[in-house]
């Protein structure tokens, strides 16, 4: 496997302007085409969370706080699922560069099975120990009770999301990303429509509050899975994958996959747990802090989505470049992408800072919650610059080239040695 071998790169002779950016037009065509598609896809996915966040925030602050606790479980699952997906991208994109389809299918098979296994574990724990899990984040019984109502329904999505997510990343590895955007856009329409009906009781629907938001999320995630399965099995012309190729137990590439994906999955899991730990610190202060943090984080994610999507794009570009053996372009592409990441980070941070007061003002929460959310976002608008550079460099450029262990170290050392202890 080429990603596991470290080679001496020849001198970089690619002609550049401003000393950094490559003049290779095909690079920009590939990079920005994928960036637009994947950013829209990620934005659509985040908008589903924003819809729950905003509508529950205009329903009651207690409902928002309860759902926020459950979303910490979902966030950890999403991080692990993203790690599994990035493992597929890093390995499969190199075979895509070599135009070898059969290994890609077997890698997808492994990734989907691991995603489903993780989802089953999260489902079982959430079903059997809901109070114990939510008690880790707060001691407020009223918030826990509301969270348990939400978790009882939304935990079924844990069996669905890792599978559809793995398939979405698999398609990205062969430069097919449009279907992911269509899938996510359908989720937005369904989720927002059902939220409007089921949370508030509009159009003759029952007023279910936080349970209504959970039902809307479950239905929209189910539709997501149906759409991507139909595309992968019946429409896609690159992989031409059959149902049995997806269902059978073929672990011939398991060792290669684990070698690449294990550091990414471990890093993502530890990062998810770290974020949940920070929420637990805030949750044991008050329900107001939980709500303010929930508002700030989802708004930050929306504004940083382009910078974060660069990780997926960078991984595909670097993986394909290494896979096809164009080592002379690696350094040039790396420098160019770093410049792009930094520019996008500055723009994202500035927009977040400018828009924070207007967006937070749309929530029907207490003035104390609004003030605290704005304070959180002010800090996040600064850190956005670093996040939009550092994350795609380590999880895109470096991991895409095959060195996935670096992301695991970089992501978690500072977080666990300094940030979490300092928060406590």
Short mmCIF file of C-alpha atoms in Angstrom, two decimals:
data_model
loop_
_atom_site.label_atom_id
_atom_site.label_comp_id
_atom_site.label_asym_id
_atom_site.label_seq_id
_atom_site.Cartn_x
_atom_site.Cartn_y
_atom_site.Cartn_z
CA UNK A 1 0.00 0.00 0.00
CA UNK A 2 1.61 3.24 -1.10
CA UNK A 3 0.35 5.30 1.81
CA UNK A 4 2.44 3.26 4.21
CA UNK A 5 5.71 3.93 2.37
CA UNK A 6 7.64 7.14 2.86
CA UNK A 7 9.53 8.21 -0.21
CA UNK A 8 12.06 10.95 -0.88
CA UNK A 9 10.19 13.50 -2.94
CA UNK A 10 11.96 15.05 -5.90
CA UNK A 11 12.46 18.82 -5.94
CA UNK A 12 9.22 20.72 -6.40
CA UNK A 13 9.44 22.42 -9.80
CA UNK A 14 5.81 23.42 -10.15
CA UNK A 15 5.56 27.04 -11.23
CA UNK A 16 3.78 29.12 -8.56
CA UNK A 17 2.54 32.66 -8.03
CA UNK A 18 2.99 34.56 -4.76
CA UNK A 19 5.53 31.89 -3.91
CA UNK A 20 2.79 29.52 -2.66
CA UNK A 21 -0.07 28.88 -5.08
CA UNK A 22 0.30 26.42 -7.94
CA UNK A 23 -0.61 27.51 -11.47
CA UNK A 24 -1.98 24.06 -12.24
CA UNK A 25 -5.56 24.78 -13.35
CA UNK A 26 -6.67 21.16 -13.03
CA UNK A 27 -5.85 21.28 -9.32
CA UNK A 28 -8.18 24.23 -8.73
CA UNK A 29 -10.91 22.67 -10.83
CA UNK A 30 -10.81 19.46 -8.79
CA UNK A 31 -10.33 21.16 -5.42
CA UNK A 32 -13.05 23.80 -5.64
CA UNK A 33 -15.55 21.55 -7.40
CA UNK A 34 -15.28 19.05 -4.56
CA UNK A 35 -15.20 21.82 -1.95
CA UNK A 36 -18.46 23.37 -3.15
CA UNK A 37 -20.25 20.03 -3.30
CA UNK A 38 -18.94 18.68 0.03
CA UNK A 39 -19.49 22.02 1.80
CA UNK A 40 -23.10 22.11 0.65
CA UNK A 41 -23.46 18.53 1.79
CA UNK A 42 -21.98 19.24 5.22
CA UNK A 43 -23.96 22.47 5.50
CA UNK A 44 -27.15 20.61 4.72
CA UNK A 45 -26.35 18.04 7.40
CA UNK A 46 -25.60 20.77 9.96
CA UNK A 47 -28.80 22.58 9.03
CA UNK A 48 -30.72 19.56 10.29
CA UNK A 49 -29.09 20.05 13.70
CA UNK A 50 -29.68 23.80 13.46
CA UNK A 51 -33.38 23.22 12.75
CA UNK A 52 -33.73 21.11 15.91
CA UNK A 53 -31.65 23.61 17.86
CA UNK A 54 -33.56 26.69 16.68
CA UNK A 55 -37.07 25.27 16.87
CA UNK A 56 -36.56 23.80 20.32
CA UNK A 57 -34.93 27.09 21.32
CA UNK A 58 -38.12 28.87 20.36
CA UNK A 59 -40.26 26.21 22.08
CA UNK A 60 -38.76 26.06 25.58
CA UNK A 61 -35.25 26.49 26.95
CA UNK A 62 -35.69 23.22 28.89
CA UNK A 63 -36.41 21.30 25.68
CA UNK A 64 -33.32 22.82 24.06
CA UNK A 65 -31.13 21.88 27.04
CA UNK A 66 -32.45 18.30 27.11
CA UNK A 67 -31.84 17.77 23.39
CA UNK A 68 -28.38 19.32 23.73
CA UNK A 69 -27.35 16.63 26.22
CA UNK A 70 -28.43 13.90 23.81
CA UNK A 71 -26.61 15.64 20.97
CA UNK A 72 -23.36 15.08 22.88
CA UNK A 73 -23.89 11.34 22.42
CA UNK A 74 -24.73 11.96 18.78
CA UNK A 75 -21.60 14.11 18.40
CA UNK A 76 -19.33 11.34 19.68
CA UNK A 77 -20.99 8.89 17.28
CA UNK A 78 -20.63 11.37 14.42
CA UNK A 79 -16.94 11.82 15.16
CA UNK A 80 -16.30 8.07 15.20
CA UNK A 81 -18.37 7.63 12.03
CA UNK A 82 -16.37 10.44 10.40
CA UNK A 83 -13.15 8.67 11.41
CA UNK A 84 -14.41 5.44 9.82
CA UNK A 85 -15.37 7.41 6.72
CA UNK A 86 -12.00 9.17 6.51
CA UNK A 87 -10.34 5.74 6.71
CA UNK A 88 -12.32 4.76 3.62
CA UNK A 89 -11.36 7.99 1.83
CA UNK A 90 -7.63 7.79 2.62
CA UNK A 91 -7.29 4.19 1.46
CA UNK A 92 -9.86 4.07 -1.35
CA UNK A 93 -8.78 7.35 -2.99
CA UNK A 94 -5.31 5.89 -3.57
CA UNK A 95 -6.80 2.89 -5.37
CA UNK A 96 -9.03 5.31 -7.26
CA UNK A 97 -5.89 7.08 -8.45
CA UNK A 98 -4.73 3.70 -9.77
CA UNK A 99 -8.20 3.03 -11.28
CA UNK A 100 -8.59 -0.19 -9.24
CA UNK A 101 -12.26 -0.62 -8.34
CA UNK A 102 -12.39 -4.06 -6.71
CA UNK A 103 -10.20 -3.12 -3.72
CA UNK A 104 -12.36 -0.02 -3.20
CA UNK A 105 -15.50 -2.15 -2.96
CA UNK A 106 -13.91 -4.37 -0.33
CA UNK A 107 -12.72 -1.35 1.65
CA UNK A 108 -16.27 0.07 1.58
CA UNK A 109 -17.58 -3.28 2.80
CA UNK A 110 -15.28 -3.16 5.82
CA UNK A 111 -16.09 0.49 6.59
CA UNK A 112 -19.85 -0.06 6.46
CA UNK A 113 -19.64 -3.10 8.75
CA UNK A 114 -17.55 -1.21 11.32
CA UNK A 115 -19.90 1.77 11.16
CA UNK A 116 -22.92 -0.45 11.81
CA UNK A 117 -21.13 -2.15 14.72
CA UNK A 118 -20.41 1.19 16.37
CA UNK A 119 -24.02 2.27 15.83
CA UNK A 120 -25.31 -0.91 17.48
CA UNK A 121 -23.12 -0.30 20.54
CA UNK A 122 -24.37 3.29 20.91
CA UNK A 123 -27.98 2.13 20.46
CA UNK A 124 -27.74 -0.57 23.14
CA UNK A 125 -26.09 1.72 25.70
CA UNK A 126 -28.62 4.50 25.05
CA UNK A 127 -31.57 2.15 25.36
CA UNK A 128 -30.40 0.37 28.50
CA UNK A 129 -28.81 3.22 30.45
CA UNK A 130 -30.34 6.55 29.31
CA UNK A 131 -30.44 8.19 32.76
CA UNK A 132 -26.92 7.12 33.65
CA UNK A 133 -25.53 8.44 30.36
CA UNK A 134 -27.28 11.81 30.55
CA UNK A 135 -26.33 12.20 34.22
CA UNK A 136 -22.73 12.46 33.09
CA UNK A 137 -23.55 15.84 31.55
CA UNK A 138 -25.73 17.45 34.21
CA UNK A 139 -27.29 16.89 37.66
CA UNK A 140 -30.46 18.81 36.75
CA UNK A 141 -33.19 16.15 36.83
CA UNK A 142 -35.66 18.24 34.81
CA UNK A 143 -33.14 18.55 31.97
CA UNK A 144 -32.31 14.83 32.19
CA UNK A 145 -35.99 13.91 32.02
CA UNK A 146 -36.48 16.01 28.88
CA UNK A 147 -33.32 14.54 27.39
CA UNK A 148 -34.53 10.98 28.03
CA UNK A 149 -37.73 11.68 26.09
CA UNK A 150 -35.63 12.83 23.13
CA UNK A 151 -33.09 10.00 23.41
CA UNK A 152 -35.74 7.27 23.52
CA UNK A 153 -36.63 8.05 19.89
CA UNK A 154 -33.45 9.49 18.40
CA UNK A 155 -31.30 6.51 19.49
CA UNK A 156 -32.80 4.56 16.55
CA UNK A 157 -30.88 6.88 14.21
CA UNK A 158 -27.67 5.44 15.66
CA UNK A 159 -28.32 2.28 13.62
CA UNK A 160 -28.88 4.30 10.44
CA UNK A 161 -26.48 7.22 10.39
CA UNK A 162 -23.11 5.33 10.47
CA UNK A 163 -24.12 3.27 7.44
CA UNK A 164 -25.27 6.19 5.28
CA UNK A 165 -22.25 8.21 6.43
CA UNK A 166 -19.80 5.47 5.41
CA UNK A 167 -21.40 5.21 1.99
CA UNK A 168 -21.27 8.99 1.59
CA UNK A 169 -17.53 9.04 2.32
CA UNK A 170 -17.05 6.07 -0.01
CA UNK A 171 -18.53 8.06 -2.89
CA UNK A 172 -16.34 11.05 -2.03
CA UNK A 173 -13.26 8.83 -2.36
CA UNK A 174 -14.08 8.31 -6.06
CA UNK A 175 -14.93 12.00 -6.54
CA UNK A 176 -18.70 11.50 -6.49
CA UNK A 177 -20.09 13.97 -4.00
CA UNK A 178 -23.24 15.42 -5.58
CA UNK A 179 -25.52 12.65 -4.31
CA UNK A 180 -24.45 13.44 -0.74
CA UNK A 181 -25.66 17.00 -1.21
CA UNK A 182 -28.98 15.83 -2.65
CA UNK A 183 -29.33 13.38 0.23
CA UNK A 184 -28.67 16.07 2.82
CA UNK A 185 -30.96 18.62 1.15
CA UNK A 186 -33.81 16.13 1.25
CA UNK A 187 -33.11 15.66 4.95
CA UNK A 188 -33.34 19.42 5.53
CA UNK A 189 -36.74 19.72 3.85
CA UNK A 190 -38.18 16.72 5.65
CA UNK A 191 -36.68 17.61 9.03
CA UNK A 192 -37.74 21.26 9.04
CA UNK A 193 -41.25 20.45 7.78
CA UNK A 194 -41.80 17.71 10.36
CA UNK A 195 -40.25 19.82 13.13
CA UNK A 196 -42.70 22.62 12.35
CA UNK A 197 -45.61 20.20 12.52
CA UNK A 198 -44.60 17.94 15.41
CA UNK A 199 -42.79 20.31 17.78
CA UNK A 200 -45.49 23.00 17.80
CA UNK A 201 -48.52 20.95 16.72
CA UNK A 202 -49.17 22.78 13.46
CA UNK A 203 -51.42 21.60 10.56
CA UNK A 204 -53.41 19.35 12.89
CA UNK A 205 -50.36 17.36 14.06
CA UNK A 206 -49.96 16.57 17.78
CA UNK A 207 -47.76 18.97 19.79
CA UNK A 208 -44.94 16.66 20.87
CA UNK A 209 -42.22 19.18 21.76
CA UNK A 210 -38.82 17.56 22.11
CA UNK A 211 -40.20 14.14 21.08
CA UNK A 212 -41.49 15.69 17.85
CA UNK A 213 -37.98 16.90 17.02
CA UNK A 214 -36.65 13.37 17.61
CA UNK A 215 -39.30 11.81 15.36
CA UNK A 216 -38.49 14.32 12.62
CA UNK A 217 -34.79 13.48 12.85
CA UNK A 218 -35.44 9.72 12.73
CA UNK A 219 -37.63 9.97 9.62
CA UNK A 220 -35.18 12.26 7.82
CA UNK A 221 -32.21 9.98 8.60
CA UNK A 222 -34.17 6.99 7.27
CA UNK A 223 -34.86 8.81 4.00
CA UNK A 224 -31.14 9.67 3.79
CA UNK A 225 -30.19 6.00 3.97
CA UNK A 226 -32.78 4.99 1.35
CA UNK A 227 -31.55 7.64 -1.10
CA UNK A 228 -27.88 6.75 -0.86
CA UNK A 229 -28.54 3.00 -1.02
CA UNK A 230 -30.56 3.44 -4.21
CA UNK A 231 -27.78 5.55 -5.72
CA UNK A 232 -24.93 3.19 -4.75
CA UNK A 233 -26.71 0.00 -5.80
CA UNK A 234 -28.71 1.14 -8.83
CA UNK A 235 -27.42 4.42 -10.28
CA UNK A 236 -23.67 4.85 -9.63
CA UNK A 237 -21.55 4.07 -12.71
CA UNK A 238 -18.09 4.24 -11.10
CA UNK A 239 -18.25 1.55 -8.44
CA UNK A 240 -21.21 -0.45 -9.83
CA UNK A 241 -21.60 -2.07 -6.42
CA UNK A 242 -24.01 -4.95 -5.93
CA UNK A 243 -26.05 -5.66 -2.80
CA UNK A 244 -24.13 -8.85 -2.01
CA UNK A 245 -20.83 -6.99 -2.28
CA UNK A 246 -22.11 -4.69 0.44
CA UNK A 247 -23.65 -7.38 2.67
CA UNK A 248 -21.11 -10.19 2.51
CA UNK A 249 -18.36 -10.51 5.10
CA UNK A 250 -15.19 -9.87 3.13
CA UNK A 251 -12.31 -8.83 5.36
CA UNK A 252 -9.48 -9.27 2.87
CA UNK A 253 -8.61 -5.57 3.26
CA UNK A 254 -9.36 -5.39 6.98
CA UNK A 255 -5.69 -5.25 8.01
CA UNK A 256 -4.88 -2.46 5.55
CA UNK A 257 -8.00 -0.56 6.58
CA UNK A 258 -7.29 -0.81 10.31
CA UNK A 259 -3.70 0.29 9.76
CA UNK A 260 -4.92 3.47 8.11
CA UNK A 261 -8.20 4.07 9.94
CA UNK A 262 -7.40 3.09 13.53
CA UNK A 263 -5.50 6.31 14.37
CA UNK A 264 -8.20 8.42 12.71
CA UNK A 265 -11.06 6.64 14.48
CA UNK A 266 -9.26 6.76 17.84
CA UNK A 267 -8.50 10.44 17.37
CA UNK A 268 -12.09 11.22 16.40
CA UNK A 269 -13.48 9.25 19.34
CA UNK A 270 -11.19 10.99 21.84
CA UNK A 271 -12.06 14.35 20.31
CA UNK A 272 -15.79 13.61 20.62
CA UNK A 273 -15.38 12.55 24.23
CA UNK A 274 -13.33 15.69 24.91
CA UNK A 275 -16.09 17.92 23.54
CA UNK A 276 -18.64 16.01 25.61
CA UNK A 277 -16.43 16.47 28.69
CA UNK A 278 -16.42 20.21 28.14
CA UNK A 279 -20.21 20.15 27.85
CA UNK A 280 -20.35 18.16 31.09
CA UNK A 281 -18.33 20.88 32.81
CA UNK A 282 -20.79 23.52 31.57
CA UNK A 283 -23.79 21.31 32.26
CA UNK A 284 -22.99 21.05 35.94
CA UNK A 285 -23.12 24.84 36.17
CA UNK A 286 -26.69 25.43 34.97
CA UNK A 287 -29.25 24.69 32.26
CA UNK A 288 -28.73 28.25 31.00
CA UNK A 289 -25.09 27.51 30.24
CA UNK A 290 -26.06 24.31 28.41
CA UNK A 291 -28.47 26.23 26.18
CA UNK A 292 -25.98 29.05 25.50
CA UNK A 293 -23.25 26.57 24.59
CA UNK A 294 -25.62 24.68 22.30
CA UNK A 295 -26.51 27.86 20.41
CA UNK A 296 -22.88 28.97 20.11
CA UNK A 297 -21.55 25.61 18.91
CA UNK A 298 -24.11 25.04 16.15
CA UNK A 299 -23.67 28.61 14.82
CA UNK A 300 -19.88 28.14 14.86
CA UNK A 301 -20.19 24.86 12.95
CA UNK A 302 -22.34 26.52 10.28
CA UNK A 303 -19.82 29.32 9.68
CA UNK A 304 -16.78 27.01 9.80
CA UNK A 305 -18.30 24.39 7.48
CA UNK A 306 -16.27 25.37 4.41
CA UNK A 307 -12.98 25.26 6.30
CA UNK A 308 -13.87 21.94 7.90
CA UNK A 309 -14.96 20.48 4.55
CA UNK A 310 -11.47 21.23 3.25
CA UNK A 311 -10.27 18.20 5.24
CA UNK A 312 -12.36 15.84 3.10
CA UNK A 313 -11.29 17.59 -0.10
CA UNK A 314 -7.63 17.67 0.90
CA UNK A 315 -7.69 13.98 1.75
CA UNK A 316 -9.16 13.04 -1.64
CA UNK A 317 -6.73 15.28 -3.56
CA UNK A 318 -3.64 14.06 -1.69
CA UNK A 319 -4.74 10.42 -1.67
CA UNK A 320 -5.35 10.42 -5.41
CA UNK A 321 -2.08 12.26 -6.10
CA UNK A 322 -0.09 9.74 -4.05
CA UNK A 323 -2.04 6.80 -5.47
CA UNK A 324 -1.30 7.79 -9.05
CA UNK A 325 2.39 8.31 -8.18
CA UNK A 326 2.59 12.06 -8.89
CA UNK A 327 4.97 12.71 -5.99
CA UNK A 328 6.42 15.78 -7.71
CA UNK A 329 3.09 17.57 -7.14
CA UNK A 330 2.64 16.72 -3.45
CA UNK A 331 4.66 19.62 -2.01
CA UNK A 332 3.20 22.17 -4.41
CA UNK A 333 -0.39 21.07 -3.75
CA UNK A 334 0.26 21.00 -0.02
CA UNK A 335 1.50 24.61 0.04
CA UNK A 336 -1.39 25.78 -2.12
CA UNK A 337 -4.00 24.13 0.05
CA UNK A 338 -2.48 25.57 3.22
CA UNK A 339 -2.79 29.05 1.75
CA UNK A 340 -6.42 28.39 0.82
CA UNK A 341 -7.20 27.01 4.30
CA UNK A 342 -5.80 30.10 6.01
CA UNK A 343 -7.73 32.52 3.77
CA UNK A 344 -10.98 30.63 4.33
CA UNK A 345 -10.35 30.59 8.09
CA UNK A 346 -9.94 34.37 8.27
CA UNK A 347 -13.09 34.96 6.19
CA UNK A 348 -15.14 32.46 8.24
CA UNK A 349 -14.02 33.92 11.57
CA UNK A 350 -14.77 37.49 10.47
CA UNK A 351 -18.28 36.58 9.22
CA UNK A 352 -19.02 34.69 12.44
CA UNK A 353 -18.04 37.73 14.53
CA UNK A 354 -20.07 40.15 12.40
CA UNK A 355 -23.26 38.04 12.36
CA UNK A 356 -23.27 36.73 15.94
CA UNK A 357 -25.61 39.32 17.52
CA UNK A 358 -28.22 39.10 14.76
CA UNK A 359 -28.40 35.29 14.75
CA UNK A 360 -28.48 34.85 18.53
CA UNK A 361 -31.16 37.54 18.71
CA UNK A 362 -33.50 35.28 16.70
CA UNK A 363 -33.67 32.73 19.55
CA UNK A 364 -36.52 32.93 22.08
CA UNK A 365 -34.35 32.36 25.14
CA UNK A 366 -33.55 34.45 28.20
CA UNK A 367 -31.33 37.52 27.92
CA UNK A 368 -28.79 35.81 30.15
CA UNK A 369 -28.58 32.89 27.71
CA UNK A 370 -28.25 35.26 24.73
CA UNK A 371 -25.46 37.25 26.41
CA UNK A 372 -23.55 34.11 27.29
CA UNK A 373 -23.97 32.65 23.78
CA UNK A 374 -22.58 35.85 22.24
CA UNK A 375 -19.58 35.69 24.58
CA UNK A 376 -18.94 32.08 23.54
CA UNK A 377 -19.21 32.96 19.85
CA UNK A 378 -16.81 35.90 20.23
CA UNK A 379 -14.13 33.48 21.40
CA UNK A 380 -15.03 30.94 18.70
CA UNK A 381 -14.75 33.59 15.96
CA UNK A 382 -11.06 33.87 16.84
CA UNK A 383 -10.38 30.15 17.14
CA UNK A 384 -12.16 29.56 13.81
CA UNK A 385 -9.09 30.86 11.98
CA UNK A 386 -6.89 28.20 13.57
CA UNK A 387 -9.48 25.46 13.26
CA UNK A 388 -10.03 26.03 9.53
CA UNK A 389 -6.28 25.77 8.96
CA UNK A 390 -5.13 23.12 11.41
CA UNK A 391 -7.91 20.57 10.95
CA UNK A 392 -7.74 20.23 7.14
CA UNK A 393 -3.93 20.21 7.24
CA UNK A 394 -3.71 17.29 9.64
CA UNK A 395 -6.84 15.37 8.60
CA UNK A 396 -6.68 16.28 4.92
CA UNK A 397 -3.15 16.85 3.63
CA UNK A 398 -1.19 14.71 6.11
CA UNK A 399 -3.76 11.94 6.63
CA UNK A 400 -4.57 11.90 2.91
CA UNK A 401 -0.91 11.19 2.22
CA UNK A 402 -1.14 8.12 4.45
CA UNK A 403 0.28 9.37 7.77
CA UNK A 404 -2.90 9.16 9.84
CA UNK A 405 -1.15 8.85 13.22
CA UNK A 406 -0.19 12.52 13.20
CA UNK A 407 -3.83 13.65 13.36
CA UNK A 408 -4.41 11.44 16.39
CA UNK A 409 -1.50 13.03 18.27
CA UNK A 410 -2.15 16.60 17.19
CA UNK A 411 -5.88 16.47 17.90
CA UNK A 412 -5.73 15.05 21.38
CA UNK A 413 -2.45 15.82 23.15
CA UNK A 414 -3.19 19.46 23.87
CA UNK A 415 -6.89 18.79 24.41
CA UNK A 416 -6.37 16.18 27.13
CA UNK A 417 -3.22 17.59 28.70
CA UNK A 418 -4.36 21.22 28.90
CA UNK A 419 -7.89 22.08 27.72
CA UNK A 420 -9.96 19.54 29.68
CA UNK A 421 -8.05 19.90 32.98
CA UNK A 422 -8.22 23.70 32.63
CA UNK A 423 -11.98 23.57 31.99
CA UNK A 424 -12.56 21.54 35.14
#
